[in-house]
Tab-separated table of C-alpha atoms and ligand atoms in Angstrom:
chain	number	residue	atom	x	y	z
A	17	MET	CA	18.040	-22.401	-22.024
A	18	ASN	CA	15.022	-24.495	-21.390
A	19	ALA	CA	11.741	-23.568	-22.914
A	20	GLU	CA	9.766	-23.424	-19.674
A	21	THR	CA	11.909	-20.662	-18.537
A	22	ASN	CA	11.683	-18.588	-21.559
A	23	VAL	CA	8.739	-16.594	-19.945
A	24	SER	CA	8.007	-12.959	-19.618
A	25	ARG	CA	7.740	-10.947	-16.198
A	26	TYR	CA	4.113	-11.526	-15.614
A	27	SER	CA	2.512	-14.992	-15.905
A	28	LYS	CA	-0.329	-14.817	-18.580
A	29	ASP	CA	-2.399	-16.964	-16.583
A	30	PHE	CA	-1.650	-15.096	-13.188
A	31	ASP	CA	-1.791	-11.654	-13.691
A	32	LEU	CA	-4.193	-9.077	-12.055
A	33	PRO	CA	-4.632	-5.465	-12.432
A	34	VAL	CA	-4.141	-3.024	-9.797
A	35	ARG	CA	-5.766	0.438	-9.385
A	36	GLY	CA	-2.551	2.668	-8.356
A	37	ASP	CA	-3.919	3.522	-5.033
A	38	VAL	CA	-1.228	5.894	-3.464
A	39	ILE	CA	0.953	4.394	-0.806
A	40	THR	CA	1.471	6.839	1.733
A	41	ALA	CA	3.610	6.461	4.726
A	42	ASP	CA	0.636	6.526	7.461
A	43	ARG	CA	0.122	2.714	7.167
A	44	TYR	CA	3.628	2.161	8.366
A	45	ILE	CA	3.558	4.592	11.440
A	46	SER	CA	-0.057	5.361	12.841
A	47	ARG	CA	-1.605	3.685	15.607
A	48	GLU	CA	-4.901	3.824	13.702
A	49	TRP	CA	-3.554	1.911	10.763
A	50	MET	CA	-2.299	-0.739	13.479
A	51	GLU	CA	-5.586	-0.836	15.212
A	52	GLN	CA	-7.473	-1.299	11.885
A	53	GLU	CA	-5.289	-4.257	11.083
A	54	THR	CA	-5.880	-5.753	14.486
A	55	ARG	CA	-9.441	-5.797	14.164
A	56	LYS	CA	-10.050	-6.289	10.176
A	57	LEU	CA	-6.862	-7.970	8.774
A	58	TRP	CA	-5.343	-10.406	11.357
A	59	PRO	CA	-8.571	-12.264	12.186
A	60	LYS	CA	-9.549	-12.813	8.609
A	61	VAL	CA	-6.055	-14.822	7.480
A	62	TRP	CA	-4.424	-18.330	8.481
A	63	HIS	CA	-1.396	-17.902	10.839
A	64	LEU	CA	1.556	-20.337	10.815
A	65	GLY	CA	1.425	-21.393	14.474
A	66	GLY	CA	4.189	-23.991	14.618
A	67	MET	CA	5.600	-27.420	13.557
A	68	LEU	CA	3.674	-30.732	13.904
A	69	ALA	CA	7.088	-32.136	14.831
A	70	GLU	CA	6.590	-30.357	18.273
A	71	LEU	CA	3.209	-32.035	18.949
A	72	GLU	CA	4.212	-35.865	18.846
A	73	GLU	CA	2.171	-36.799	22.155
A	74	PRO	CA	-1.059	-35.946	23.637
A	75	GLY	CA	-1.035	-33.016	25.906
A	76	ASP	CA	2.137	-31.448	23.905
A	77	ILE	CA	1.468	-27.738	23.440
A	78	ILE	CA	3.103	-24.811	21.389
A	79	ARG	CA	2.254	-21.484	21.980
A	80	HIS	CA	2.162	-18.839	19.322
A	81	ASN	CA	2.331	-15.144	20.600
A	82	PHE	CA	1.162	-12.860	18.193
A	83	GLY	CA	0.613	-8.960	18.561
A	84	LYS	CA	-1.370	-8.660	21.789
A	85	GLU	CA	-3.081	-12.120	21.214
A	86	SER	CA	-1.514	-15.666	22.351
A	87	ILE	CA	-2.646	-19.043	20.761
A	88	ILE	CA	-1.931	-22.631	21.899
A	89	MET	CA	-2.060	-25.575	19.716
A	90	VAL	CA	-2.710	-28.952	21.626
A	91	ARG	CA	-2.331	-32.406	20.542
A	92	GLN	CA	-5.416	-34.463	21.590
A	93	ASP	CA	-6.095	-37.964	22.651
A	94	ASP	CA	-7.660	-38.971	19.285
A	95	GLY	CA	-4.281	-37.289	17.726
A	96	SER	CA	-6.273	-34.366	16.406
A	97	ILE	CA	-4.737	-31.108	17.067
A	98	ARG	CA	-7.147	-28.173	18.624
A	99	ALA	CA	-5.993	-24.638	19.023
A	100	PHE	CA	-7.157	-22.282	21.976
A	101	TYR	CA	-7.036	-18.506	22.930
A	102	ASN	CA	-4.305	-18.527	25.535
A	103	THR	CA	-6.338	-16.863	28.209
A	104	CYS	CA	-8.313	-18.292	31.230
A	105	PRO	CA	-12.070	-17.968	31.366
A	106	HIS	CA	-12.035	-17.156	35.090
A	107	ARG	CA	-10.620	-13.874	34.789
A	108	GLY	CA	-8.164	-13.905	31.763
A	109	ASN	CA	-4.988	-14.811	33.225
A	110	ARG	CA	-2.656	-16.450	30.544
A	111	LEU	CA	-2.564	-20.048	30.906
A	112	ILE	CA	0.789	-21.219	29.157
A	113	LEU	CA	3.870	-19.152	29.546
A	114	GLY	CA	6.358	-21.134	27.652
A	115	ASP	CA	6.862	-21.646	23.856
A	116	VAL	CA	6.426	-25.285	24.195
A	117	ALA	CA	4.683	-27.453	27.041
A	118	SER	CA	3.710	-31.032	27.512
A	119	VAL	CA	0.757	-31.616	30.229
A	120	ASP	CA	-1.701	-33.926	31.430
A	121	GLN	CA	-4.168	-30.960	32.166
A	122	ILE	CA	-3.856	-27.079	31.454
A	123	THR	CA	-3.677	-25.475	35.180
A	124	CYS	CA	-3.994	-21.623	35.475
A	125	GLY	CA	-1.486	-20.188	37.513
A	126	TYR	CA	-3.740	-17.655	39.248
A	127	HIS	CA	-6.571	-19.557	41.162
A	128	SER	CA	-5.578	-23.154	39.782
A	129	TRP	CA	-8.549	-23.735	37.467
A	130	THR	CA	-7.542	-26.771	35.607
A	131	PHE	CA	-8.775	-27.788	32.013
A	132	ASP	CA	-8.552	-31.294	30.054
A	133	ILE	CA	-6.468	-30.960	26.909
A	134	ASP	CA	-9.662	-30.722	24.947
A	135	GLY	CA	-10.336	-27.325	26.647
A	136	THR	CA	-12.935	-28.440	29.069
A	137	LEU	CA	-12.987	-27.038	32.600
A	138	ALA	CA	-12.152	-30.290	34.985
A	139	LYS	CA	-11.124	-28.707	38.629
A	140	VAL	CA	-12.268	-25.820	40.177
A	141	GLN	CA	-11.506	-24.364	43.953
A	142	ASP	CA	-14.637	-24.543	45.712
A	143	PRO	CA	-17.217	-25.708	42.992
A	144	ASP	CA	-20.231	-25.375	45.209
A	145	ASP	CA	-19.731	-21.470	45.487
A	146	PHE	CA	-20.917	-20.483	41.953
A	147	ALA	CA	-24.419	-19.293	41.612
A	148	GLY	CA	-25.069	-21.409	38.502
A	149	GLY	CA	-23.744	-24.513	39.979
A	150	ASN	CA	-20.300	-26.458	39.406
A	151	PRO	CA	-18.795	-24.740	36.192
A	152	CYS	CA	-16.589	-27.979	35.627
A	153	GLY	CA	-17.731	-29.791	32.427
A	154	LYS	CA	-19.757	-26.501	31.305
A	155	VAL	CA	-16.854	-23.883	30.788
A	156	HIS	CA	-14.526	-24.503	27.833
A	157	LEU	CA	-11.347	-22.727	26.759
A	158	ALA	CA	-12.368	-20.394	23.510
A	159	GLU	CA	-11.219	-22.217	20.635
A	160	VAL	CA	-9.771	-21.237	17.402
A	161	ARG	CA	-9.840	-22.948	14.133
A	162	CYS	CA	-6.749	-25.238	13.819
A	163	GLU	CA	-5.664	-27.458	10.437
A	164	THR	CA	-2.413	-28.432	9.167
A	165	TRP	CA	-0.403	-28.485	5.877
A	166	GLY	CA	2.834	-30.323	5.237
A	167	PRO	CA	4.953	-30.387	8.382
A	168	PHE	CA	3.112	-27.059	9.726
A	169	VAL	CA	0.105	-26.301	12.145
A	170	PHE	CA	-1.914	-23.116	11.225
A	171	TRP	CA	-4.755	-21.509	13.243
A	172	CYS	CA	-7.442	-18.802	12.258
A	173	MET	CA	-9.307	-16.904	14.427
A	174	ASP	CA	-12.402	-16.216	12.047
A	175	ASP	CA	-15.062	-18.784	10.996
A	176	ASP	CA	-15.633	-17.460	7.621
A	177	VAL	CA	-12.297	-17.697	6.262
A	178	ALA	CA	-11.965	-20.418	3.819
A	179	PRO	CA	-10.384	-23.812	4.706
A	180	LEU	CA	-6.609	-23.521	4.884
A	181	ARG	CA	-5.772	-25.540	1.461
A	182	GLU	CA	-8.287	-23.437	-0.130
A	183	TRP	CA	-6.973	-20.168	1.309
A	184	MET	CA	-3.752	-21.076	0.487
A	185	ALA	CA	-4.593	-21.549	-3.306
A	186	PRO	CA	-2.782	-22.566	-5.592
A	187	LEU	CA	0.495	-22.841	-3.459
A	188	PRO	CA	-0.347	-26.367	-1.979
A	189	ASP	CA	-0.545	-27.998	-5.686
A	190	ARG	CA	2.661	-25.902	-6.543
A	191	LEU	CA	4.410	-27.133	-3.809
A	192	ALA	CA	3.517	-30.698	-3.543
A	193	ALA	CA	6.270	-32.037	-5.422
A	194	TYR	CA	8.891	-30.878	-2.763
A	195	GLY	CA	7.576	-33.566	-0.668
A	196	LEU	CA	7.861	-31.152	2.540
A	197	GLU	CA	5.832	-33.377	4.907
A	198	ASN	CA	8.822	-34.819	6.745
A	199	TRP	CA	11.065	-32.022	6.549
A	200	VAL	CA	13.067	-30.893	9.618
A	201	ARG	CA	13.049	-27.266	11.072
A	202	VAL	CA	16.959	-26.841	11.786
A	203	LEU	CA	16.876	-23.021	11.882
A	204	HIS	CA	14.513	-21.065	14.035
A	205	VAL	CA	15.504	-17.668	14.826
A	206	SER	CA	13.682	-14.489	15.388
A	207	ALA	CA	14.245	-10.657	16.390
A	208	ASP	CA	12.657	-7.474	17.698
A	209	CYS	CA	13.204	-5.075	15.074
A	210	ASN	CA	12.443	-1.076	14.577
A	211	PHE	CA	10.372	-0.950	11.781
A	212	ASN	CA	6.635	-1.751	10.882
A	213	TRP	CA	5.796	-5.204	9.743
A	214	LYS	CA	5.015	-4.279	6.248
A	215	ILE	CA	8.443	-2.990	5.531
A	216	LEU	CA	9.782	-6.429	4.976
A	217	ARG	CA	6.645	-7.507	3.333
A	218	ASP	CA	7.413	-5.086	0.561
A	219	ASN	CA	10.986	-6.206	0.314
A	220	PHE	CA	9.888	-9.922	-0.023
A	221	ASN	CA	7.171	-8.783	-2.805
A	222	GLU	CA	9.805	-7.431	-5.135
A	223	SER	CA	13.261	-8.563	-6.449
A	224	TYR	CA	14.286	-4.922	-7.457
A	225	HIS	CA	16.674	-4.708	-4.485
A	226	LEU	CA	18.454	-7.742	-5.116
A	227	PRO	CA	21.431	-6.104	-7.218
A	228	THR	CA	21.792	-3.470	-4.524
A	229	ILE	CA	21.230	-5.295	-1.368
A	230	HIS	CA	22.491	-8.953	-2.428
A	231	PRO	CA	24.885	-8.402	-5.123
A	232	GLU	CA	26.760	-11.662	-4.331
A	233	LEU	CA	23.687	-13.663	-5.345
A	234	ALA	CA	23.923	-12.503	-8.849
A	235	MET	CA	26.763	-15.058	-9.143
A	236	PHE	CA	24.200	-17.923	-9.086
A	237	ILE	CA	20.593	-16.406	-9.130
A	238	ASN	CA	19.681	-14.886	-12.296
A	239	ASP	CA	17.584	-11.937	-11.302
A	240	GLY	CA	17.416	-10.377	-14.818
A	241	LEU	CA	13.641	-9.484	-15.430
A	242	PRO	CA	13.227	-11.055	-18.926
A	243	THR	CA	13.345	-14.790	-17.041
A	244	THR	CA	11.930	-14.217	-13.826
A	245	LEU	CA	8.280	-15.125	-13.688
A	246	PHE	CA	5.882	-13.336	-11.331
A	247	GLU	CA	2.634	-14.670	-10.474
A	248	MET	CA	-0.440	-12.984	-8.837
A	249	TYR	CA	-3.220	-15.096	-7.712
A	250	PRO	CA	-6.892	-14.287	-7.015
A	251	SER	CA	-6.476	-15.509	-3.022
A	252	GLY	CA	-4.319	-12.535	-2.668
A	253	HIS	CA	-0.928	-14.612	-2.600
A	254	ASN	CA	1.706	-14.211	-5.299
A	255	SER	CA	4.809	-16.128	-6.310
A	256	MET	CA	8.213	-15.382	-8.221
A	257	TRP	CA	9.998	-18.076	-10.253
A	258	MET	CA	13.872	-17.078	-10.221
A	259	ILE	CA	16.151	-18.768	-12.456
A	260	GLY	CA	18.859	-20.694	-10.179
A	261	HIS	CA	22.213	-22.062	-11.117
A	262	GLN	CA	22.707	-19.519	-13.695
A	263	ALA	CA	24.336	-16.046	-13.209
A	264	THR	CA	22.509	-12.842	-13.819
A	265	THR	CA	22.083	-11.651	-17.200
A	266	ARG	CA	22.232	-7.854	-15.757
A	267	THR	CA	25.994	-8.630	-16.298
A	268	ASP	CA	28.052	-10.261	-18.752
A	269	TYR	CA	29.175	-13.579	-16.956
A	270	GLU	CA	28.357	-15.702	-19.984
A	271	SER	CA	31.293	-15.017	-21.797
A	272	GLY	CA	34.033	-15.489	-19.138
A	273	ASP	CA	35.069	-17.792	-16.224
A	274	VAL	CA	32.393	-19.556	-14.321
A	275	PRO	CA	31.752	-16.984	-11.125
A	276	ALA	CA	32.443	-18.591	-7.936
A	277	GLY	CA	29.158	-19.202	-6.217
A	278	LEU	CA	28.152	-20.815	-9.647
A	279	ALA	CA	31.289	-22.880	-9.732
A	280	GLU	CA	30.770	-24.097	-6.141
A	281	ALA	CA	27.329	-25.288	-7.048
A	282	ALA	CA	28.506	-26.996	-9.963
A	283	VAL	CA	31.184	-28.863	-8.319
A	284	ALA	CA	28.893	-30.155	-5.778
A	285	TRP	CA	27.168	-31.975	-8.830
A	286	GLY	CA	30.297	-33.290	-10.087
A	287	ILE	CA	30.510	-30.733	-12.973
A	288	ASP	CA	34.214	-29.300	-14.005
A	289	PRO	CA	33.383	-25.331	-14.208
A	290	ALA	CA	36.456	-24.935	-16.321
A	291	ALA	CA	34.840	-26.866	-18.980
A	292	TYR	CA	31.752	-24.056	-19.079
A	293	LYS	CA	34.162	-21.261	-19.450
A	294	GLY	CA	32.298	-18.864	-22.089
A	295	ARG	CA	29.318	-20.846	-21.761
A	296	THR	CA	28.270	-20.363	-18.183
A	297	GLY	CA	24.573	-20.248	-18.723
A	298	GLU	CA	24.646	-24.015	-19.878
A	299	ILE	CA	25.514	-25.016	-16.075
A	300	ARG	CA	22.095	-25.065	-15.036
A	301	GLN	CA	21.000	-27.536	-17.461
A	302	ALA	CA	24.167	-29.688	-16.712
A	303	VAL	CA	23.008	-29.609	-12.773
A	304	ILE	CA	19.498	-30.663	-13.933
A	305	ASP	CA	21.044	-33.534	-15.662
A	306	ALA	CA	23.284	-34.384	-12.949
A	307	LYS	CA	20.501	-34.204	-10.196
A	308	ARG	CA	18.566	-36.727	-12.275
A	309	ARG	CA	21.369	-38.948	-12.734
A	310	LEU	CA	22.783	-39.020	-9.238
A	311	GLY	CA	19.735	-37.500	-6.899
A	312	ALA	CA	18.445	-41.053	-5.600
A	313	GLU	CA	21.801	-42.247	-4.973
A	314	ARG	CA	22.687	-39.494	-2.851
A	315	GLY	CA	19.335	-39.871	-1.016
A	316	TYR	CA	17.184	-37.130	-2.492
A	317	ALA	CA	14.128	-39.039	-2.745
A	318	ASN	CA	11.980	-35.729	-3.354
A	319	TYR	CA	13.872	-35.351	-6.611
A	320	ALA	CA	11.913	-37.888	-8.514
A	321	ASP	CA	8.510	-35.673	-8.572
A	322	MET	CA	10.114	-32.547	-9.302
A	323	SER	CA	10.057	-30.519	-12.681
A	324	ASP	CA	13.487	-29.363	-14.065
A	325	GLN	CA	12.595	-26.040	-12.750
A	326	GLN	CA	11.914	-27.340	-9.180
A	327	LEU	CA	15.269	-28.975	-9.130
A	328	VAL	CA	17.446	-25.769	-9.957
A	329	ASP	CA	15.383	-22.571	-9.596
A	330	TYR	CA	13.976	-20.791	-6.555
A	331	PHE	CA	10.222	-20.723	-6.012
A	332	HIS	CA	9.736	-17.587	-3.767
A	333	CYS	CA	6.042	-17.763	-2.742
A	334	THR	CA	4.416	-14.730	-0.824
A	335	LEU	CA	1.190	-15.431	1.214
A	336	PHE	CA	-0.961	-12.649	1.893
A	337	PRO	CA	-0.247	-10.980	3.849
A	338	ASN	CA	2.723	-11.831	6.111
A	339	LEU	CA	4.221	-15.275	5.241
A	340	THR	CA	6.849	-15.934	2.688
A	341	ILE	CA	7.995	-19.586	1.651
A	342	THR	CA	11.140	-19.862	-0.479
A	343	MET	CA	11.657	-23.212	-1.894
A	344	SER	CA	14.787	-24.979	-3.365
A	345	PRO	CA	15.014	-28.838	-3.456
A	346	GLU	CA	17.141	-28.908	-0.629
A	347	GLN	CA	15.907	-26.092	1.670
A	348	CYS	CA	12.414	-24.512	2.723
A	349	GLN	CA	12.886	-20.902	4.066
A	350	ILE	CA	10.028	-19.402	5.958
A	351	LEU	CA	10.360	-15.748	6.614
A	352	ARG	CA	7.730	-13.749	8.254
A	353	THR	CA	7.136	-10.429	10.069
A	354	GLU	CA	4.525	-9.967	12.696
A	355	PRO	CA	3.266	-6.870	14.369
A	356	HIS	CA	4.642	-5.693	17.593
A	357	PRO	CA	1.786	-5.708	20.456
A	358	THR	CA	1.663	-1.972	20.813
A	359	ASP	CA	4.174	-0.203	18.641
A	360	PRO	CA	3.215	0.259	15.034
A	361	GLU	CA	6.923	1.233	14.375
A	362	LYS	CA	8.214	-2.255	15.445
A	363	CYS	CA	7.790	-5.848	14.745
A	364	ILE	CA	8.871	-9.124	15.110
A	365	PHE	CA	10.713	-10.918	12.313
A	366	GLN	CA	10.976	-14.886	11.912
A	367	HIS	CA	13.196	-16.769	9.986
A	368	TRP	CA	12.729	-20.813	9.839
A	369	CYS	CA	14.758	-23.350	7.577
A	370	LEU	CA	13.747	-26.744	6.957
A	371	TYR	CA	15.507	-29.369	5.073
A	372	PRO	CA	14.830	-32.734	3.937
A	373	PRO	CA	16.019	-35.858	6.142
A	374	VAL	CA	18.555	-37.228	3.462
A	375	PRO	CA	19.758	-40.596	4.743
A	376	GLY	CA	23.167	-40.542	6.010
A	377	MET	CA	23.239	-36.764	6.170
A	378	THR	CA	24.094	-35.516	9.712
A	379	GLU	CA	24.740	-31.575	8.829
A	380	VAL	CA	23.371	-29.110	6.954
A	381	TYR	CA	24.364	-25.712	5.399
A	382	THR	CA	21.949	-23.217	6.628
A	383	PRO	CA	21.924	-19.493	6.234
A	384	VAL	CA	24.060	-19.042	9.409
A	385	GLY	CA	26.574	-21.922	8.713
A	386	MET	CA	26.588	-25.464	9.090
A	387	ALA	CA	24.028	-26.976	11.675
A	388	PRO	CA	23.154	-30.692	13.025
A	389	LEU	CA	20.297	-31.906	10.959
A	390	GLN	CA	18.180	-31.873	13.941
A	391	HIS	CA	14.834	-29.913	15.118
A	392	ASP	CA	15.687	-26.373	16.136
A	393	ALA	CA	19.558	-27.186	16.267
A	394	ILE	CA	19.706	-23.298	15.776
A	395	SER	CA	17.205	-21.435	18.096
A	396	SER	CA	17.318	-17.855	19.399
A	397	HIS	CA	15.548	-14.815	19.873
A	398	SER	CA	17.444	-11.481	19.733
A	399	VAL	CA	17.166	-7.758	19.076
A	400	TYR	CA	18.028	-6.777	15.655
A	401	GLY	CA	21.381	-4.927	15.542
A	402	ASP	CA	22.804	-6.845	18.487
A	403	GLY	CA	25.116	-8.804	16.381
A	404	VAL	CA	23.359	-12.300	16.085
A	405	SER	CA	22.910	-13.267	12.724
A	406	LEU	CA	19.555	-14.013	11.289
A	407	GLY	CA	20.572	-15.651	8.269
A	408	PHE	CA	23.162	-14.212	5.624
A	409	VAL	CA	20.650	-12.893	3.241
A	410	ALA	CA	18.258	-12.082	5.906
A	411	ASP	CA	20.441	-9.854	7.574
A	412	GLN	CA	21.006	-7.852	4.194
A	413	ASP	CA	17.075	-7.389	3.826
A	414	LEU	CA	16.799	-6.247	7.589
A	415	SER	CA	19.532	-3.922	7.163
A	416	ILE	CA	17.338	-1.279	5.230
A	417	GLY	CA	14.359	-1.830	7.689
A	418	THR	CA	15.084	0.939	10.390
A	419	SER	CA	16.620	3.483	8.131
A	420	GLN	CA	13.489	3.125	5.535
A	421	GLN	CA	11.139	3.840	8.737
A	422	GLN	CA	13.085	6.690	9.603
A	423	GLY	CA	12.821	8.046	5.864
A	424	LEU	CA	8.969	7.289	5.838
A	425	ASN	CA	8.575	9.511	8.984
A	426	SER	CA	9.784	12.336	6.980
A	427	ARG	CA	7.225	15.220	5.890
A	428	GLY	CA	8.995	15.100	2.483
A	429	PHE	CA	7.980	11.434	1.627
A	430	LYS	CA	4.902	11.871	-0.563
A	431	GLY	CA	4.038	8.381	-1.416
A	432	CYS	CA	5.825	5.333	-3.202
A	433	ILE	CA	6.756	5.558	-6.818
A	434	LEU	CA	6.890	1.880	-8.184
A	435	PRO	CA	8.079	0.647	-11.431
A	436	GLY	CA	5.858	-2.053	-13.120
A	437	GLN	CA	8.093	-5.111	-11.452
A	438	GLU	CA	7.055	-3.884	-8.190
A	439	LYS	CA	3.401	-4.609	-8.948
A	440	ARG	CA	2.793	-7.130	-6.196
A	441	VAL	CA	3.873	-4.523	-3.528
A	442	GLN	CA	1.196	-2.485	-5.226
A	443	ARG	CA	-1.369	-5.330	-5.103
A	444	PHE	CA	-0.411	-6.180	-1.701
A	445	HIS	CA	-1.163	-2.658	-0.349
A	446	GLU	CA	-4.416	-2.512	-2.609
A	447	LEU	CA	-5.625	-5.645	-0.933
A	448	LEU	CA	-4.899	-3.888	2.582
A	449	ASN	CA	-6.929	-0.849	1.656
A	450	ASP	CA	-9.878	-3.302	0.600
A	451	MET	CA	-9.948	-5.006	4.024
A	452	ILE	CA	-9.263	-2.153	6.080
A	453	GLY	CA	-10.773	0.755	4.396
A	454	GLY	CA	-8.254	3.359	5.591
A	455	PRO	CA	-7.823	4.377	9.024
A	456	ALA	CA	-11.337	5.068	10.791
B	502	FES	S1	-7.636	-16.410	36.274
B	502	FES	FE1	-7.296	-18.624	35.913
B	502	FES	S2	-8.044	-19.675	37.690
B	502	FES	FE2	-8.362	-17.509	38.151
B	503	FE2	FE1	16.237	-9.379	-0.018
C-alpha cells in the first residue's frame, strides 16, 4: 500500500475536540428549532445557487428557492453576476416564477413594475402618482452577495460572512487539482422527502453505515477504519478520504478472486483481474500506474495535476451545514438537503453529478445509468418513494430517512450514542448549538 494512505482515522493536523453535547430529537422535530435555523443559521452560510453554465448571456437568470426564501442570480451586461431576493419592492410579489429565465428586463406579474437586470426600477404605471416623485431609478431590488467557485454560483444573505473561498477553506485548495471549472452537470435530480434536513447531513458525516446500507460498495471502496482519513477544519467543514480501487479490509477479499466491482474497474484500465488473484490489494496501485500511462491519451487532461490519492480514492467533503461534494477524478457529486418551507419533518434532497468534458466522450455512466454528456441530460423533481431513482447509492441513503424520523419521534429515544468515528456528526451538532443556542 502507498505510504500516503497509511494513516490513522483522524488527521493529526485537522482534528478538533468535541464537548459531547447530547443530541436529542427536538432538533429534528420542533418548529422552534426550525425557526431558529431560519433566523440564525441559514443567513450565516453560503448557498450553492446553480451552475455558471446557465448564465451565459446578460439577462440569463437562475432561481433558487430555499425554504421560504427565493433568490435570483442574474448575469449582468459587464459579465458579472448579481443576486437579488426574488421579491417585488412594490408589494412583495415573487418576480421570477421559473427555475431559469432569460430576460431583457424583469417585470412583476402583479402591477408590471419593471426592473433593469441590475435591479434598478425602470418603469412603473402612473409614475407621477407617488408622493416622493417618480420612483424609477431610485428603487432597487434587495441584493444578496454572489460569488463563484469552479463551475458554481453561490449566494449569501449576510454581509459579515467571510468571502466564499475563505468560507470554504481549505477545500478550494484541496479540490483545485480536479480542475472542476469546465465540468458539465449531467444529472440534476431532487425530491421532497419526509424527514428533517439534518437526518441526511448526519448520514453524510459518517461512514459507519456503509457495511449495512451500501454493502456492495465494499467490493471496490475500502471502508475499513485504519485506512480512512477523517479531517475536521476550523471553518466547520470536514472531509473523508476513503481508499478506492480496493476492497474493504473488513472482509477477507485479499486472498481470493478479485471481487466483481473491483474487477470491472481494473478491466476498464486494461488490467487483467485474474493476474491479481490472492493479491487484490495491489490493484489500486496498478490503476494509478495505468491512469498515469494512459490518462492523457484517453482525454483525461485533469489527471496530470492530481496526486495518486486523487486518481483512485474518494474525497468526500462535507461543507457546514448542508452541502456535500464527493470527488473522484471522473465524477463530482453534489448531495444536499434543504429545509422544507414550513414543516420541520420534511426536506428537499438534491443530487447533482458533474463530469469532465473528455474529448470524444458522448456518454457517461451516472448513478441512474448511462446519459449523454450534456448539461442536465437527466433532470427531474419527484417525491421520494414514488419510484423515481435519485441515484443508486443515494436511494439507499434516503431509504432510512423516513423510518429514522419516525423513530426520533418516540418518547423512548433519549439522545444519540456515537462511536468515535462519528465525531463529525457530533461536531456538526455542536456547531449548530453554538449558532442557534437552542430553541428560544
Ligand atoms: S407587487 Fe410587483 S408590481 Fe405590484
Ligand atoms: Fe451513504
